[in-house]
PDB file of C-alpha atoms in Angstrom:
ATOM      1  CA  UNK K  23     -15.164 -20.395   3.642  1.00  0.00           C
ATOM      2  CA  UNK K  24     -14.571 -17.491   1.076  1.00  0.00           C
ATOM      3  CA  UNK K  25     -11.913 -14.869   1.947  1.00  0.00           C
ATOM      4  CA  UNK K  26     -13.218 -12.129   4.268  1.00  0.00           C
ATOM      5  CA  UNK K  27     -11.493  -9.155   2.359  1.00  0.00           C
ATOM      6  CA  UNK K  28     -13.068  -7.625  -1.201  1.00  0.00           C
ATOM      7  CA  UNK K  29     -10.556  -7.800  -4.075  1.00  0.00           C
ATOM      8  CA  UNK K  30     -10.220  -7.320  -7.763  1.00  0.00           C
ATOM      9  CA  UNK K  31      -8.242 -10.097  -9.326  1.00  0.00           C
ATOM     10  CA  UNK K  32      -6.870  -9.872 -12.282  1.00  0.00           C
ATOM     11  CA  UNK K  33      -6.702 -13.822 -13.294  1.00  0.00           C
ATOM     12  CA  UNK K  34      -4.302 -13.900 -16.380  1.00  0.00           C
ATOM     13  CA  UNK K  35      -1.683 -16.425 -15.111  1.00  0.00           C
ATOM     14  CA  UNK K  36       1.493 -16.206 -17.576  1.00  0.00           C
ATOM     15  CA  UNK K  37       4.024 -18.743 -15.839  1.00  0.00           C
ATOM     16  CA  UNK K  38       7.074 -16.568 -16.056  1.00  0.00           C
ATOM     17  CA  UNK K  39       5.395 -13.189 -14.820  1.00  0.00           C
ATOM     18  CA  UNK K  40       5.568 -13.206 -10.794  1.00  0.00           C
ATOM     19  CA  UNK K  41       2.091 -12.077  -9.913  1.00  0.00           C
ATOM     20  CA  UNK K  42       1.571  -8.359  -8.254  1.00  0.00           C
ATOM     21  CA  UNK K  43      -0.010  -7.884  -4.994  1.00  0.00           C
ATOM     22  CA  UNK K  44      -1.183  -4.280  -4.440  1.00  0.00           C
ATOM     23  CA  UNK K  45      -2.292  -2.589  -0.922  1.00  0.00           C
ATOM     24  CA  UNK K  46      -3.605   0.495  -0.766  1.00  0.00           C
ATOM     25  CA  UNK K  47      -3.240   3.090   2.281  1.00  0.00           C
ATOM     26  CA  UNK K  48      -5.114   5.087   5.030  1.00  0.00           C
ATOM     27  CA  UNK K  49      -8.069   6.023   3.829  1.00  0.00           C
ATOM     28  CA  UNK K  50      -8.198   4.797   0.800  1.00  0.00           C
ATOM     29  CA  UNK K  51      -9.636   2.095  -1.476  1.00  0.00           C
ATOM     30  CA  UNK K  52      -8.660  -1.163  -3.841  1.00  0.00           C
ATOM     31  CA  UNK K  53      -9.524   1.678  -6.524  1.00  0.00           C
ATOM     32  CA  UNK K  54      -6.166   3.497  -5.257  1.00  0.00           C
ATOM     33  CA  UNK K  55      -4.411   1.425  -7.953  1.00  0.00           C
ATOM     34  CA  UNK K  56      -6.521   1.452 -11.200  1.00  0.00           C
ATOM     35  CA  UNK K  57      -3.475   2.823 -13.105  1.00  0.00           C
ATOM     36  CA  UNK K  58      -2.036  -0.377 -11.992  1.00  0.00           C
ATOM     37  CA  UNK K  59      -4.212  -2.288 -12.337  1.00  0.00           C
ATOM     38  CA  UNK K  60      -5.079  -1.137 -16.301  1.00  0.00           C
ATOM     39  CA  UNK K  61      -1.648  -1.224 -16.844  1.00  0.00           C
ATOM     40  CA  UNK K  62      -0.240  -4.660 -15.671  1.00  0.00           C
ATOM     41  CA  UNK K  63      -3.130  -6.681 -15.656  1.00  0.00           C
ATOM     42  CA  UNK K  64      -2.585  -7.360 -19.993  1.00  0.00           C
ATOM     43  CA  UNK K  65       0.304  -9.091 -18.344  1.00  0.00           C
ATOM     44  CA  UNK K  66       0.150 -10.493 -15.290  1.00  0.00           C
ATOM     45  CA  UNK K  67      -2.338 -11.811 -12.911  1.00  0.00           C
ATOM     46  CA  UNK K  68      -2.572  -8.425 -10.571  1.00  0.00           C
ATOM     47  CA  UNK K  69      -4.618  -8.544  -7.396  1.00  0.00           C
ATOM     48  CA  UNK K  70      -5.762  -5.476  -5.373  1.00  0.00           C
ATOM     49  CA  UNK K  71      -7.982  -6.194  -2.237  1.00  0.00           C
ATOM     50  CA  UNK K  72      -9.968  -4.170   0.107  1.00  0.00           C
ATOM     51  CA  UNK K  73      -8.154  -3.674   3.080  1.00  0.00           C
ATOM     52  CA  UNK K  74     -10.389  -4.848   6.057  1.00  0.00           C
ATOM     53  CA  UNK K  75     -12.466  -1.741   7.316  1.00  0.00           C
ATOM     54  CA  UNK K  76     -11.946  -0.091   3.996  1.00  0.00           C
ATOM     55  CA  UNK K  77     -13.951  -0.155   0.658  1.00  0.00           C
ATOM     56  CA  UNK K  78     -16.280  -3.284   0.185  1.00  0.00           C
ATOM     57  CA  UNK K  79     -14.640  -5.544   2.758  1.00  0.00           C
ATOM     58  CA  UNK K  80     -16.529  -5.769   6.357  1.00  0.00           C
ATOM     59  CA  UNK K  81     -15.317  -3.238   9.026  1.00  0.00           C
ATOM     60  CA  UNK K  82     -14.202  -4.771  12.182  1.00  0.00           C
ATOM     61  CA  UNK K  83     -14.299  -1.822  15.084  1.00  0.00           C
ATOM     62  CA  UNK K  84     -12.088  -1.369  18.074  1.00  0.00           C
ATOM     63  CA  UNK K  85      -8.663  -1.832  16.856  1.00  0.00           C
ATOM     64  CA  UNK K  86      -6.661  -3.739  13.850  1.00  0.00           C
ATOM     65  CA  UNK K  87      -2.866  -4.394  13.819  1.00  0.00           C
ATOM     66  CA  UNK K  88      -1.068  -4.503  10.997  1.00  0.00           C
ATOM     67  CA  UNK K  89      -0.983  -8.390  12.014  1.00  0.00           C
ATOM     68  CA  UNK K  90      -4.276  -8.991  11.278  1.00  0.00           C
ATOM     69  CA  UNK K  91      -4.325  -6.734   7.760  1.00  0.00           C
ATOM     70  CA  UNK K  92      -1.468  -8.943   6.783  1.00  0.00           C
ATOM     71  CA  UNK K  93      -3.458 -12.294   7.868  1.00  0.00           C
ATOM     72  CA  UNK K  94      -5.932 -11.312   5.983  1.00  0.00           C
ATOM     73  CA  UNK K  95      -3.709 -11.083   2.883  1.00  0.00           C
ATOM     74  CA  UNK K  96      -1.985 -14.349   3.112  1.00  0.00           C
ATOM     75  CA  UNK K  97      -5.732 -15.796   3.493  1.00  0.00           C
ATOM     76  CA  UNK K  98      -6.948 -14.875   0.660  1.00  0.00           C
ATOM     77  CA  UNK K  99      -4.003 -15.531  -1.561  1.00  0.00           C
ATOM     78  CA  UNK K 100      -4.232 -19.173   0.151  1.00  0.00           C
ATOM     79  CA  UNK K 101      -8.096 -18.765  -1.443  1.00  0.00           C
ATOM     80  CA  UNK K 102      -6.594 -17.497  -5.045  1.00  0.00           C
ATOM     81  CA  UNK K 103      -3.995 -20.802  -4.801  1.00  0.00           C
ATOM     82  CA  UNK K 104      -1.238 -17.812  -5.150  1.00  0.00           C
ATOM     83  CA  UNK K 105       1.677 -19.300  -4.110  1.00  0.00           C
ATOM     84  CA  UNK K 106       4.718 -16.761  -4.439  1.00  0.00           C
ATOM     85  CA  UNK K 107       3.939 -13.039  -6.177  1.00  0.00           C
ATOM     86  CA  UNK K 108       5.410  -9.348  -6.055  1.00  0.00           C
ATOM     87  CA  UNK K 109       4.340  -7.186  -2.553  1.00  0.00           C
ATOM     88  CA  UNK K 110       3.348  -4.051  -3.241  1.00  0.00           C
ATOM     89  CA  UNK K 111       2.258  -1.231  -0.676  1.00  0.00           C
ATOM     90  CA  UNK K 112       1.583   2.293  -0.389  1.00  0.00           C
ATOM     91  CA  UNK K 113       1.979   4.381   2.986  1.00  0.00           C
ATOM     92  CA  UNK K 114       0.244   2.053   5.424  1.00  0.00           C
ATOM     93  CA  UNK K 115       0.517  -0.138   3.106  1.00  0.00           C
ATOM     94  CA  UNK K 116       3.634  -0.401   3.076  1.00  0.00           C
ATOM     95  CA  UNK K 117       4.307  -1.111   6.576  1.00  0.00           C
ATOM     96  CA  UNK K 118       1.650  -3.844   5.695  1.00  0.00           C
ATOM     97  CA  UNK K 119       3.454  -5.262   3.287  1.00  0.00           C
ATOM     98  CA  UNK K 120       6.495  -5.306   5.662  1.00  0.00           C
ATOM     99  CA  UNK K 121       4.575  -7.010   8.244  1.00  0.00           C
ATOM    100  CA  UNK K 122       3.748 -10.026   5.664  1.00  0.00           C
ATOM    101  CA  UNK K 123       7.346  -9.466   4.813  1.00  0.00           C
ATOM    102  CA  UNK K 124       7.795 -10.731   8.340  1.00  0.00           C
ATOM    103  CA  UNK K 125       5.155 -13.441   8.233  1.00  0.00           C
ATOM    104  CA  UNK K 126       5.426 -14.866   5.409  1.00  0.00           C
ATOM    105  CA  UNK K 127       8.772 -14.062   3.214  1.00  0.00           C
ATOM    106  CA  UNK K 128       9.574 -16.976   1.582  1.00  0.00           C
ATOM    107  CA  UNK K 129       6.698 -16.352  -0.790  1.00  0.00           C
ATOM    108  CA  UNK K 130       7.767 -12.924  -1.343  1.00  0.00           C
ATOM    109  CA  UNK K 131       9.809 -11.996  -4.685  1.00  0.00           C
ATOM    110  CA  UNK K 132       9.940  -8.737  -4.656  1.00  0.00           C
ATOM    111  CA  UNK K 133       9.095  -5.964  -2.630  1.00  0.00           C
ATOM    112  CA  UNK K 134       7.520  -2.363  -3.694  1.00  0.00           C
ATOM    113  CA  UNK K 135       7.431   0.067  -0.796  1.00  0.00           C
ATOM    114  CA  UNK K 136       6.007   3.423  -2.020  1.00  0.00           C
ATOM    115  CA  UNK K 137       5.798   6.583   0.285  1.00  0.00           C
ATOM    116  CA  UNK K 138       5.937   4.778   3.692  1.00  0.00           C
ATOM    117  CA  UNK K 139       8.307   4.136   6.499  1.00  0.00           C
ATOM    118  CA  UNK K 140       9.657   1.166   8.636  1.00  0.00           C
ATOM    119  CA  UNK K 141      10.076   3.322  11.772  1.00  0.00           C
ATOM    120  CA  UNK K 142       7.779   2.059  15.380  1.00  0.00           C
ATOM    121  CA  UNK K 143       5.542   4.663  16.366  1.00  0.00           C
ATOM    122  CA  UNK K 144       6.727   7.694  18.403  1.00  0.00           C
ATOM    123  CA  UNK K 145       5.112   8.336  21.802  1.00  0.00           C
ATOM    124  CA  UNK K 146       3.801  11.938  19.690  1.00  0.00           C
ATOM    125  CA  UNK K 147       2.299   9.709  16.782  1.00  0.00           C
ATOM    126  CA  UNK K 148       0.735   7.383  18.468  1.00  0.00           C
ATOM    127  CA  UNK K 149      -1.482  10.262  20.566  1.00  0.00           C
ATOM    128  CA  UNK K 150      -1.568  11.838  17.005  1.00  0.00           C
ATOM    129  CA  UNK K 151      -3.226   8.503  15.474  1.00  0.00           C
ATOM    130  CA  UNK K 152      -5.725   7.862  18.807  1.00  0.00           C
ATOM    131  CA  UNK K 153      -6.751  11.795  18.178  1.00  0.00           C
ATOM    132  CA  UNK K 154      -7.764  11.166  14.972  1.00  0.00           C
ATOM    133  CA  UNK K 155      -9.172   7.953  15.456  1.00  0.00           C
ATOM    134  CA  UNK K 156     -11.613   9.753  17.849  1.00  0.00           C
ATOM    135  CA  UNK K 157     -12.190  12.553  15.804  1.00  0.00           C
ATOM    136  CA  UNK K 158     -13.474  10.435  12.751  1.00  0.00           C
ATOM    137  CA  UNK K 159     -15.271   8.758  14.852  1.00  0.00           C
ATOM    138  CA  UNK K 160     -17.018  12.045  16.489  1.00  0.00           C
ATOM    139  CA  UNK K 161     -17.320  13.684  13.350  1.00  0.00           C
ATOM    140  CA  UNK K 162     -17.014  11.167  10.035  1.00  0.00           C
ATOM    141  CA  UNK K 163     -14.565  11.390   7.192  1.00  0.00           C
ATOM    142  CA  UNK K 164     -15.656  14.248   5.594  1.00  0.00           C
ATOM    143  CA  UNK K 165     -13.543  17.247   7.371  1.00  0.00           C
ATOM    144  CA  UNK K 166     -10.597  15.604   7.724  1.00  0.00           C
ATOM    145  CA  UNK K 167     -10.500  15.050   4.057  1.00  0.00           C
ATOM    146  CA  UNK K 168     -11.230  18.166   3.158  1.00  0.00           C
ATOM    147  CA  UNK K 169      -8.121  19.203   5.421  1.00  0.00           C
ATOM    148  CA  UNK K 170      -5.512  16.227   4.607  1.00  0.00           C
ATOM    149  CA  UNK K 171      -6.495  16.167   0.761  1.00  0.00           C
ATOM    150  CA  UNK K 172      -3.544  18.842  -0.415  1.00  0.00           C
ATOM    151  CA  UNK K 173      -1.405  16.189   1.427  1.00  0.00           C
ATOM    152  CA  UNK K 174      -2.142  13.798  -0.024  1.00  0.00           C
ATOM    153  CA  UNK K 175      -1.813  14.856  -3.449  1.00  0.00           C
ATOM    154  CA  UNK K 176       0.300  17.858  -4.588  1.00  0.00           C
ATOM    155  CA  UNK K 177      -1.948  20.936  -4.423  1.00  0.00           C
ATOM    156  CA  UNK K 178      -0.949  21.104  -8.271  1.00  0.00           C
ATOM    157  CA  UNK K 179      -2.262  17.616  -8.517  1.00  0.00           C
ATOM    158  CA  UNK K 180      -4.933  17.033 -11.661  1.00  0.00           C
ATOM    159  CA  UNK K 181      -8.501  18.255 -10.290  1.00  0.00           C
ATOM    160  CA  UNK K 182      -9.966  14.563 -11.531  1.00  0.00           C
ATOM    161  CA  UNK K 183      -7.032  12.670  -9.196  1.00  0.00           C
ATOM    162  CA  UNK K 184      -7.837  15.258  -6.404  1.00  0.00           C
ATOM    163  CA  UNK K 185     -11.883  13.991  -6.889  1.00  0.00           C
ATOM    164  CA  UNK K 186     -11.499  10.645  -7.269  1.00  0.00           C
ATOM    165  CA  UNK K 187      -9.201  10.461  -3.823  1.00  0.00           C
ATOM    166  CA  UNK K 188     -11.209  12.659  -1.941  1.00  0.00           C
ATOM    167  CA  UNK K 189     -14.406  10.378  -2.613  1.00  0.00           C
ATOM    168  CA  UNK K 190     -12.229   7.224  -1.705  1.00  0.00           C
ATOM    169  CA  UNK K 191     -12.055   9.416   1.855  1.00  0.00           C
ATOM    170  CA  UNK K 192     -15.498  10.479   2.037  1.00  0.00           C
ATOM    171  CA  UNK K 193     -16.659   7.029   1.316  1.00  0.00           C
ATOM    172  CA  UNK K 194     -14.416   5.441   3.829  1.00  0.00           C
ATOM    173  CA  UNK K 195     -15.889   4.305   6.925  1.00  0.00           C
ATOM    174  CA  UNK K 196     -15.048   6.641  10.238  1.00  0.00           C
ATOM    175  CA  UNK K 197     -15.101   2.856  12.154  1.00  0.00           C
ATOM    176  CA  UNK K 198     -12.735   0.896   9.431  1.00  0.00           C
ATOM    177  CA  UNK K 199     -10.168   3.967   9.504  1.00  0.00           C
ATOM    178  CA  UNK K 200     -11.035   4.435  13.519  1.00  0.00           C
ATOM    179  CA  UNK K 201      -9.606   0.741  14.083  1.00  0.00           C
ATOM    180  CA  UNK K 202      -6.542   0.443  11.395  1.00  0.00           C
ATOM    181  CA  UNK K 203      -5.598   3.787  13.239  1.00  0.00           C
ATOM    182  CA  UNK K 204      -5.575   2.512  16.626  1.00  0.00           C
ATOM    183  CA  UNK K 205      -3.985  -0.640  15.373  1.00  0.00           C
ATOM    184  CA  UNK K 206      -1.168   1.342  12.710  1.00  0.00           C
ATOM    185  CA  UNK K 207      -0.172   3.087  16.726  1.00  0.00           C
ATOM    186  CA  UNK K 208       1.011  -0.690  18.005  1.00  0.00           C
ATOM    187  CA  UNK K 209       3.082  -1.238  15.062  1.00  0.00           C
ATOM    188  CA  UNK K 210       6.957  -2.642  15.703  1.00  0.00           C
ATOM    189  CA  UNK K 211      10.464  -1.450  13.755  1.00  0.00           C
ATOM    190  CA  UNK K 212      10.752  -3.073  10.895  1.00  0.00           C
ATOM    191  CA  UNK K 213      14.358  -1.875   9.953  1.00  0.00           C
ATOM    192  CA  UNK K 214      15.985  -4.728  11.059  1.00  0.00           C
ATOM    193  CA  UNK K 215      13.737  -7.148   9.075  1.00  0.00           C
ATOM    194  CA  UNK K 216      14.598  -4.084   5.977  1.00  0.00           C
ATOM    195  CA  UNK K 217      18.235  -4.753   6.553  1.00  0.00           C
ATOM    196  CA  UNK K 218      18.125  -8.767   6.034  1.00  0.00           C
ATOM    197  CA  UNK K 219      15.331  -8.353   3.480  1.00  0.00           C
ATOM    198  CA  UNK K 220      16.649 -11.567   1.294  1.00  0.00           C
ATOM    199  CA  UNK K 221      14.559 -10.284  -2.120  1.00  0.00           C
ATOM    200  CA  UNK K 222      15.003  -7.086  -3.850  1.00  0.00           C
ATOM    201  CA  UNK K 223      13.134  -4.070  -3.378  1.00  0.00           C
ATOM    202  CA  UNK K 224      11.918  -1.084  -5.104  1.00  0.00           C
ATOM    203  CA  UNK K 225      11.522   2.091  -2.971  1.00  0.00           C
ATOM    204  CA  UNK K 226       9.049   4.776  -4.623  1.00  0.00           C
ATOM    205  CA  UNK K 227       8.104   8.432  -2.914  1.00  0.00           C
ATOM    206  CA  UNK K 228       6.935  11.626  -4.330  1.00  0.00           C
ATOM    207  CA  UNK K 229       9.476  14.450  -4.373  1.00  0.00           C
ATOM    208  CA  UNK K 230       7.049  16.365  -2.639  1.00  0.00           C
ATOM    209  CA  UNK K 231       5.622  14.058  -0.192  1.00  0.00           C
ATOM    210  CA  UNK K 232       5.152  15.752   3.549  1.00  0.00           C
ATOM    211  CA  UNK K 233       3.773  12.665   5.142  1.00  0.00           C
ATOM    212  CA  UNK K 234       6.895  10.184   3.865  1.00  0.00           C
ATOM    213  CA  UNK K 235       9.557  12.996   3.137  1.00  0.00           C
ATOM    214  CA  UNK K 236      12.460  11.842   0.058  1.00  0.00           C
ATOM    215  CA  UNK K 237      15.024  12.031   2.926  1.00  0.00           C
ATOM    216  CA  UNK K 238      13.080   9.106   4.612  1.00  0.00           C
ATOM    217  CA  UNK K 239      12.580   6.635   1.348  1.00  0.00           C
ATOM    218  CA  UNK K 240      16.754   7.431   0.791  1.00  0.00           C
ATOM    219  CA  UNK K 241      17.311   6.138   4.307  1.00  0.00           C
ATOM    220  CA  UNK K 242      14.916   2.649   3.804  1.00  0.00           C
ATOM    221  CA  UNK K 243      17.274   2.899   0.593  1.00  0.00           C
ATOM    222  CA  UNK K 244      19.989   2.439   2.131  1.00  0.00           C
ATOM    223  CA  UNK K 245      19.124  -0.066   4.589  1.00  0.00           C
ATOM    224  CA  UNK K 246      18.227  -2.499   2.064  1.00  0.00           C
ATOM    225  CA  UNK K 247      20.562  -4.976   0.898  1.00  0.00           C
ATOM    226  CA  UNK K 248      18.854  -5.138  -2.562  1.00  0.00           C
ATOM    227  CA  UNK K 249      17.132  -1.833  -3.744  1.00  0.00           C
ATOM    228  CA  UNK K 250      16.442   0.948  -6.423  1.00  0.00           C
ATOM    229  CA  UNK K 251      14.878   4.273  -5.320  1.00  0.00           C
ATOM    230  CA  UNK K 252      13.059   6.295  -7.600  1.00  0.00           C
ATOM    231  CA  UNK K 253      11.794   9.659  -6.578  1.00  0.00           C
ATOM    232  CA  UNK K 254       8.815  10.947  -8.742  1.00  0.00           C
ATOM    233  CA  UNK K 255       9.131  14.578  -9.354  1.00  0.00           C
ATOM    234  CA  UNK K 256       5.827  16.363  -9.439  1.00  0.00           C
ATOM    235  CA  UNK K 257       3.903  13.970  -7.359  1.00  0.00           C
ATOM    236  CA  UNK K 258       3.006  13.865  -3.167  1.00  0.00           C
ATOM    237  CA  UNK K 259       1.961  11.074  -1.261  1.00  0.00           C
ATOM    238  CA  UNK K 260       0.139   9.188  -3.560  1.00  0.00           C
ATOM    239  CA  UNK K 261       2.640   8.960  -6.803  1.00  0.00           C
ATOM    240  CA  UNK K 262       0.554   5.888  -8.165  1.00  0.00           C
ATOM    241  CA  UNK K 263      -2.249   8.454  -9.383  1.00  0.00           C
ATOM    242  CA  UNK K 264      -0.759  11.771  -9.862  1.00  0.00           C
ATOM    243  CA  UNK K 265       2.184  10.515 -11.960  1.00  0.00           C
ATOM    244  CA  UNK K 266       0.996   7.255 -13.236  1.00  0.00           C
ATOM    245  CA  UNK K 267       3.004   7.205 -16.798  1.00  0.00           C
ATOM    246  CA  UNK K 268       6.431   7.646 -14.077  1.00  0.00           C
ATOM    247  CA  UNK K 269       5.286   5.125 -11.206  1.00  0.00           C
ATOM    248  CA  UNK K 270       3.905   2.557 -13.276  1.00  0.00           C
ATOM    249  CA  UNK K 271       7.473   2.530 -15.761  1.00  0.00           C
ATOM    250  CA  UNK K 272       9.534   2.192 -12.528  1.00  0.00           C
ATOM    251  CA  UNK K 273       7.538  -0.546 -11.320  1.00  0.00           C
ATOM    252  CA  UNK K 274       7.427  -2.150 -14.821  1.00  0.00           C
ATOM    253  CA  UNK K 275      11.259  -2.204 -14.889  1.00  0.00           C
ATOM    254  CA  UNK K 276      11.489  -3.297 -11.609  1.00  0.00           C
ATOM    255  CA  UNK K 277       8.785  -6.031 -12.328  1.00  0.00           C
ATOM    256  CA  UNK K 278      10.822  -7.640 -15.762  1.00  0.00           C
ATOM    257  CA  UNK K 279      13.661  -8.321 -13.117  1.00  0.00           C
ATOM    258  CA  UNK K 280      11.798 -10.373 -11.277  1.00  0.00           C
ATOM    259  CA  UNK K 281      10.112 -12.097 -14.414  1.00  0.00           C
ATOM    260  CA  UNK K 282      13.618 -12.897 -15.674  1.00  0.00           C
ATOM    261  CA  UNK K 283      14.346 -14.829 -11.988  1.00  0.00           C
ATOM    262  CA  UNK K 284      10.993 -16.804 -12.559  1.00  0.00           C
ATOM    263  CA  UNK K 285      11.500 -18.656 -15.167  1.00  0.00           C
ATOM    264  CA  UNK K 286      10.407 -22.454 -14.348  1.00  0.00           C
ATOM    265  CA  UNK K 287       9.008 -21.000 -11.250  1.00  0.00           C
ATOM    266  CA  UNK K 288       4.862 -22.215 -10.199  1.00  0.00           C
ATOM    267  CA  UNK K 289       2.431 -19.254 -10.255  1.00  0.00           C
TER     268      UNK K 289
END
């Protein structure tokens, strides 16, 4: 059976370079990452899917856990023949990536957690997330990206970043984001699974992220038994495409690490 999720892959397997696994956020695209994916794939076999719901992978209504995002995941790398790699997520993402953390570690080298949080939901946020699950579903994608898009990236941000992410939100389905919503609400603490995290971790924000403030990405900081934080000055919540040049060098750094502990190890 081929993989249920829509990916680009990347397929240049260099033994001693870890492969990276990239998952985008809420409402957003595989194409989230084309810095980083232009960048690291003359390396490294790099593979970006489409989160279910999202881009060119089916959309499943109702609701979807984080569970079932991170199923999906460890599915298709099964497909790929991908045994261990590098995790990285963005915002929902993130918790994602967390949530395979907790399913299926021992594959996991490394682990890139970039504006998100491992916090449950409140009682507030999860109303928050079922309002706006209803609303896209009322109205479509278009107003609230018009309204969340200065949120998303800096206000400052370049006016061809601002584009491309607001058609990644536009193009979105209101059912795909209605369901990862709903299911994002049901998510559990993953702070304890943070604080025995047995691989090292990278911990990326923008300095002027509102949705996943510094103060929050210095706290995952210190919960981890293995990290570096870098904040990225002149960048919001989505650091991987208004400050490329800055993300992509911390993750590079943070990627040669791993490389050096893979030596001998299978792809």
């Amino acid at each position: 059976m081929p993989p249920f999720l829509a990916f680009e892959d990347k397929d240049l397997a260099i033994p001693s370079r870890v492969p990276l696994v990239l998952v985008h956020g809420h409402p957003f695209d595989r194409t989230m990452w084309q810095p980083q994916l232009t960048e690291f794939a003359a390396t490294r076999r790099v593979i970006a899917p489409d989160l279910r719901g999202y881009g060119a992978s089916p959309v499943t209504p109702g609701k979807v856990p984080l569970a079932r995002h991170a199923q999906d995941i460890t599915n298709l790398l099964d497909h790929l023949g991908v045994e261990t790699f590098v995790l990285a997520g963005l915002s929902m993402g993130g918790q994602i990536a967390m949530e395979c953390a907790a399913r299926c570690g021992d594959r996991i080298r490394g682990l890139v957690l970039a504006d998100t949080f491992p916090e449950a939901e409140t009682p507030e946020g999860r109303r928050g997330r079922e309002a706006t699950a209803a609303r896209l579903l009322a109205e479509g994608m278009r107003g609230y990206a018009d309204e969340v898009l200065e949120k998303m990236v800096a206000p400052y941000a370049d006016p061809e970043v601002k584009a491309h992410v607001h058609r990644m939100m536009t193009a979105t389905s209101p059912q795909g984001a209605a369901a990862a919503l709903r299911g994002r609400a049901d998510r559990p603490d993953y702070r304890a699974l943070l604080a025995a995290l047995p691989v090292p971790a990278l911990v990326l924000v923008g300095a002027d992220d509102t949705y996943t403030p510094v103060a929050g990405a210095e706290a995952m900081h210190a919960l981890l038994p293995d990290s570096v934080l870098h904040v990225v000055e002149g960048a919001a919540h989505l650091p991987n495409l208004e400050r490329p040049e800055e993300f992509n060098l911390a993750l590079a750094r943070f990627l040669a690490r791993l490389d050096g502990a893979n030596v001998g190890s299978p792809v």
